[in-house]
C-alpha cells in the first residue's frame, strides 16, 4: 500500500522551493515581514517593537506618522541637524573676501585695488546712471577689511545657526537675501552719496528675524532688542558705519519673518500644513515685491536728481 504522503511528494516533484525576497528575487529567504507577511532577506528587514518590518512597511509608517515641526514648518529632527546654509554663506563671504584681497594685495583694506570690489560695492549714483543692479545684492558679500569680515562672520555664526534651524533652510536663505535687499534699498534712499558694503545688513535682518520668532513663541524679545539697540548706537557714534543699511536690513528681515510666521495665522490658513507653508511663501513674495518697488523708486529718484 502506497504511503499517501510519499506519493504526494513524488507527484509534486520533491520539496517545495524556498521563498524568495520580494525585493531581491535571486535571494532565497526563510524570513518575512511581521507586518505584511511578505518574504524578505535580512538586508530588507528592520528591527521593530514586535518582530521585524520590511523597508516598504517602514517607509509607509514614516509617511503616515505626523512629523514634529517648528513654528515655521521646518522639520524637527531627533539629532541636531547642521546649519548648512549658515556655513555656506560664511564660506561665500570668505571666498569673495579672498578674491578681493588677492586682487588688491592686502587683507586689511582693498576697496581701491580690487576690480570685484569696485564692480560690486553699493554706490547708488552708478546704479541709477548705468543700471549696475548686481551691486544691490553683491555688496552684501563684500567687506572693507579683515576686521570687518571677522565681526560680521562671527555674528552670522552666532545668530544664523539657531535662526536656520527654526525657519528651515529655504526660508532662512530667503530672509537673509531679503535683508540684503532691504539694507540696499534704505541706503539708496537715505545715503545716496556713500559707498557701502558688508553682510551687516543681512546680520541685522537675522536679528529682526529672531525678535519675530521670539514673539511668535510668546517669549520676550528683550535680549535681541538690546543687542539691536547697542548696535544702532555704535552705528550712530562710530564714523564710516552705514546706519541706514543696518536699519533697512533689520526691517526687511523682520518683515520677511513675520510674513512667514504670522501671515498663515491671520489669512486663515487653518491647520493644513501645506496651506500654511504656501500662505507663508505668498506673504514673503509680497514683502520681496515691496522691497523691489522701493529700490525702483529710489533709482527713479536718483535719476531725476542726476538728470539721467
XYZ file of C-alpha atoms in Angstrom:
308
model
C 0.000 0.000 0.000
C 1.450 3.329 -1.040
C 2.006 5.960 1.678
C -0.122 8.996 0.727
C 2.497 11.486 1.965
C 5.258 9.928 -0.098
C 3.028 9.755 -3.104
C 2.122 13.439 -2.910
C 5.764 14.417 -2.520
C 6.709 12.366 -5.554
C 3.814 13.705 -7.563
C 4.776 17.290 -6.609
C 8.321 16.840 -7.841
C 10.099 16.908 -4.437
C 10.305 19.594 -1.723
C 8.628 22.952 -2.369
C 11.042 25.764 -3.443
C 12.228 28.166 -0.718
C 10.510 31.594 -0.689
C 12.469 34.467 -2.217
C 12.793 38.105 -1.150
C 10.173 40.303 -2.797
C 12.773 42.997 -3.473
C 15.590 40.617 -4.431
C 14.086 37.621 -6.278
C 17.510 35.991 -6.595
C 17.809 35.626 -2.795
C 16.085 32.675 -1.072
C 14.947 33.503 2.458
C 13.045 31.963 5.353
C 12.403 35.405 6.902
C 9.277 37.503 6.472
C 7.946 40.923 7.463
C 5.866 40.659 10.629
C 3.605 43.441 9.347
C 2.753 42.480 5.761
C 3.918 38.860 5.834
C 5.915 39.038 2.627
C 9.251 37.150 2.446
C 12.278 39.404 2.762
C 16.041 38.956 3.029
C 17.983 40.290 6.052
C 19.052 43.385 4.080
C 15.414 44.376 3.546
C 14.287 43.954 7.165
C 14.458 46.418 10.043
C 14.017 45.660 13.760
C 10.593 46.583 15.124
C 8.955 46.585 18.553
C 7.312 43.316 17.533
C 9.264 41.190 15.087
C 10.821 42.913 12.089
C 9.400 45.053 9.294
C 10.415 45.253 5.662
C 11.728 48.553 4.325
C 8.490 49.187 2.402
C 6.403 48.921 5.571
C 8.887 51.121 7.455
C 8.643 53.805 4.737
C 4.849 53.624 4.745
C 4.764 54.037 8.521
C 7.043 57.057 8.358
C 4.836 58.697 5.742
C 1.695 58.152 7.817
C 3.241 59.375 11.080
C 2.899 63.152 11.661
C 6.337 64.782 11.899
C 7.137 67.353 14.557
C 7.821 70.757 13.058
C 8.907 74.211 14.184
C 6.590 77.212 14.156
C 7.827 77.956 10.622
C 7.107 74.444 9.380
C 10.699 73.182 9.363
C 11.057 69.515 10.400
C 12.288 68.802 13.915
C 14.843 66.007 13.993
C 15.967 63.971 16.973
C 19.589 64.684 16.102
C 20.651 68.317 15.841
C 20.969 68.999 12.106
C 23.845 71.013 10.735
C 23.028 74.625 9.804
C 24.421 74.074 6.318
C 23.123 77.327 4.802
C 24.839 79.400 7.504
C 28.139 77.649 6.855
C 27.749 78.072 3.088
C 27.024 81.796 3.491
C 30.104 82.203 5.680
C 32.171 80.330 3.107
C 30.867 82.539 0.277
C 31.692 85.717 2.183
C 35.180 84.434 2.958
C 35.676 83.366 -0.663
C 34.660 86.765 -2.019
C 36.912 88.440 0.537
C 39.782 86.204 -0.537
C 39.281 87.221 -4.172
C 39.192 90.938 -3.369
C 42.220 90.619 -1.068
C 44.171 88.768 -3.760
C 43.287 91.404 -6.339
C 44.334 94.272 -4.084
C 47.315 92.530 -2.476
C 46.117 93.356 1.037
C 43.853 91.781 3.651
C 43.384 94.996 5.604
C 41.941 97.343 3.013
C 41.349 96.695 -0.665
C 38.413 98.804 -1.807
C 40.662 100.727 -4.183
C 42.676 97.855 -5.629
C 40.114 95.142 -6.302
C 38.162 95.005 -9.557
C 35.488 92.835 -7.966
C 35.053 95.267 -5.090
C 34.744 98.190 -7.497
C 32.175 96.264 -9.549
C 30.017 95.131 -6.611
C 30.213 97.898 -3.995
C 26.913 99.673 -3.401
C 27.177 103.178 -4.835
C 23.651 104.425 -5.637
C 24.543 107.027 -8.319
C 26.277 104.475 -10.546
C 23.344 102.086 -10.195
C 20.960 104.820 -11.319
C 23.206 106.021 -14.128
C 24.372 102.699 -15.557
C 21.910 100.109 -14.245
C 24.520 98.039 -12.416
C 21.955 96.215 -10.274
C 24.361 93.441 -9.282
C 25.645 95.914 -6.681
C 22.336 95.755 -4.788
C 22.896 92.116 -3.847
C 26.623 91.644 -4.453
C 27.595 94.378 -1.997
C 26.252 92.164 0.806
C 29.141 89.753 0.232
C 31.938 92.366 0.213
C 33.952 93.620 3.189
C 36.284 96.547 3.663
C 38.947 94.575 5.531
C 39.756 91.561 7.648
C 38.293 93.037 10.858
C 35.063 93.939 9.082
C 34.785 90.380 7.755
C 35.621 88.761 11.101
C 32.991 90.750 13.037
C 30.224 90.028 10.531
C 31.055 86.330 10.147
C 31.209 85.794 13.899
C 27.809 87.467 14.249
C 26.415 85.354 11.399
C 27.765 82.185 13.008
C 26.219 83.048 16.388
C 22.857 84.316 15.131
C 22.381 82.342 11.961
C 22.577 78.767 13.223
C 19.544 78.841 15.522
C 17.566 81.002 13.110
C 18.172 78.496 10.322
C 17.022 75.573 12.452
C 13.756 77.341 13.301
C 12.955 78.706 9.833
C 14.316 75.858 7.752
C 16.964 76.221 5.084
C 14.924 77.708 2.234
C 13.057 80.230 4.412
C 16.241 81.189 6.236
C 18.115 81.839 2.992
C 15.178 83.887 1.709
C 15.149 86.045 4.840
C 18.913 86.542 4.555
C 18.717 87.700 0.930
C 15.663 89.906 1.547
C 17.599 91.560 4.381
C 20.403 92.440 1.963
C 17.861 93.913 -0.450
C 16.229 95.900 2.352
C 19.555 97.307 3.503
C 20.430 98.307 -0.063
C 17.032 99.953 -0.562
C 17.461 102.045 2.600
C 20.960 103.133 1.542
C 19.704 104.137 -1.906
C 17.070 106.348 -0.311
C 18.971 107.814 2.654
C 22.741 107.544 1.931
C 22.902 108.210 -1.778
C 26.453 109.526 -1.777
C 28.064 106.759 0.276
C 29.852 103.631 -0.930
C 28.700 100.763 1.291
C 29.444 97.052 1.528
C 29.226 94.220 4.034
C 26.983 91.487 5.401
C 25.922 93.561 8.405
C 22.576 94.447 6.794
C 21.827 90.732 6.494
C 23.018 90.129 10.069
C 20.671 92.864 11.314
C 17.934 91.191 9.294
C 18.561 87.940 11.174
C 18.368 89.852 14.456
C 14.971 91.125 13.352
C 14.034 87.563 12.431
C 14.983 86.312 15.877
C 12.903 89.021 17.541
C 9.849 87.981 15.492
C 10.472 84.298 16.251
C 10.563 85.033 19.988
C 7.331 86.999 19.741
C 5.690 84.148 17.839
C 6.814 81.776 20.595
C 5.378 84.241 23.159
C 8.771 84.843 24.674
C 10.406 88.173 25.423
C 12.485 89.614 22.568
C 14.243 91.950 25.031
C 17.713 90.314 24.706
C 17.655 90.627 20.918
C 16.294 94.171 21.021
C 19.034 95.131 23.482
C 21.678 93.901 21.037
C 19.955 95.803 18.230
C 19.869 98.973 20.326
C 23.564 98.749 21.199
C 24.476 98.235 17.566
C 22.342 101.172 16.476
C 24.191 103.368 18.999
C 27.502 102.112 17.605
C 26.298 102.797 14.057
C 25.462 106.385 15.006
C 28.574 107.174 17.029
C 31.281 105.411 15.012
C 32.136 107.107 11.679
C 32.010 105.076 8.484
C 29.221 102.686 9.553
C 26.058 102.605 7.453
C 23.196 103.212 9.869
C 20.546 103.028 7.167
C 21.976 99.834 5.732
C 21.624 98.265 9.165
C 18.124 99.595 9.779
C 16.936 98.638 6.306
C 18.195 95.102 6.775
C 16.596 94.925 10.226
C 13.175 95.997 8.969
C 13.298 93.762 5.883
C 14.395 90.696 7.856
C 11.721 91.230 10.493
C 9.039 91.806 7.845
C 10.039 88.690 5.884
C 9.964 86.535 9.013
C 6.651 87.990 10.133
C 5.229 87.145 6.707
C 6.302 83.531 7.127
C 5.153 83.119 10.721
C 2.084 85.362 11.076
C 0.509 85.564 7.625
C -0.859 81.981 7.681
C -2.454 82.678 11.070
C -4.149 85.925 10.025
C -5.051 84.856 6.490
C -6.990 81.835 7.693
C -4.700 79.040 6.566
C -6.147 76.784 9.270
C -4.226 73.701 10.363
C -3.402 72.218 6.963
C 0.387 72.231 6.794
C 0.635 72.590 3.002
C -1.710 75.579 3.060
C 0.202 77.160 5.947
C 3.508 76.832 4.094
C 2.020 78.091 0.830
C 0.443 81.115 2.524
C 3.730 81.969 4.232
C 5.606 81.878 0.936
C 2.997 84.049 -0.777
C 3.294 86.618 2.008
C 7.085 86.518 1.712
C 6.846 87.157 -2.027
C 4.730 90.209 -1.197
C 7.499 91.505 1.096
C 10.069 90.946 -1.668
C 7.841 92.812 -4.122
C 7.549 95.799 -1.778
C 11.324 95.838 -1.306
C 11.939 95.745 -5.054
C 9.425 98.542 -5.589
C 11.321 100.625 -3.018
C 14.559 100.008 -4.937
C 12.907 101.002 -8.226
C 11.536 104.197 -6.657
C 14.984 105.006 -5.278
C 16.521 104.536 -8.733
C 13.890 106.768 -10.343
C 14.506 109.437 -7.698
C 18.259 109.311 -8.231
C 17.881 109.521 -11.984
C 15.785 112.650 -11.616
C 18.424 114.161 -9.319
C 21.243 113.251 -11.721
C 19.290 114.293 -14.800
C 19.792 110.888 -16.411
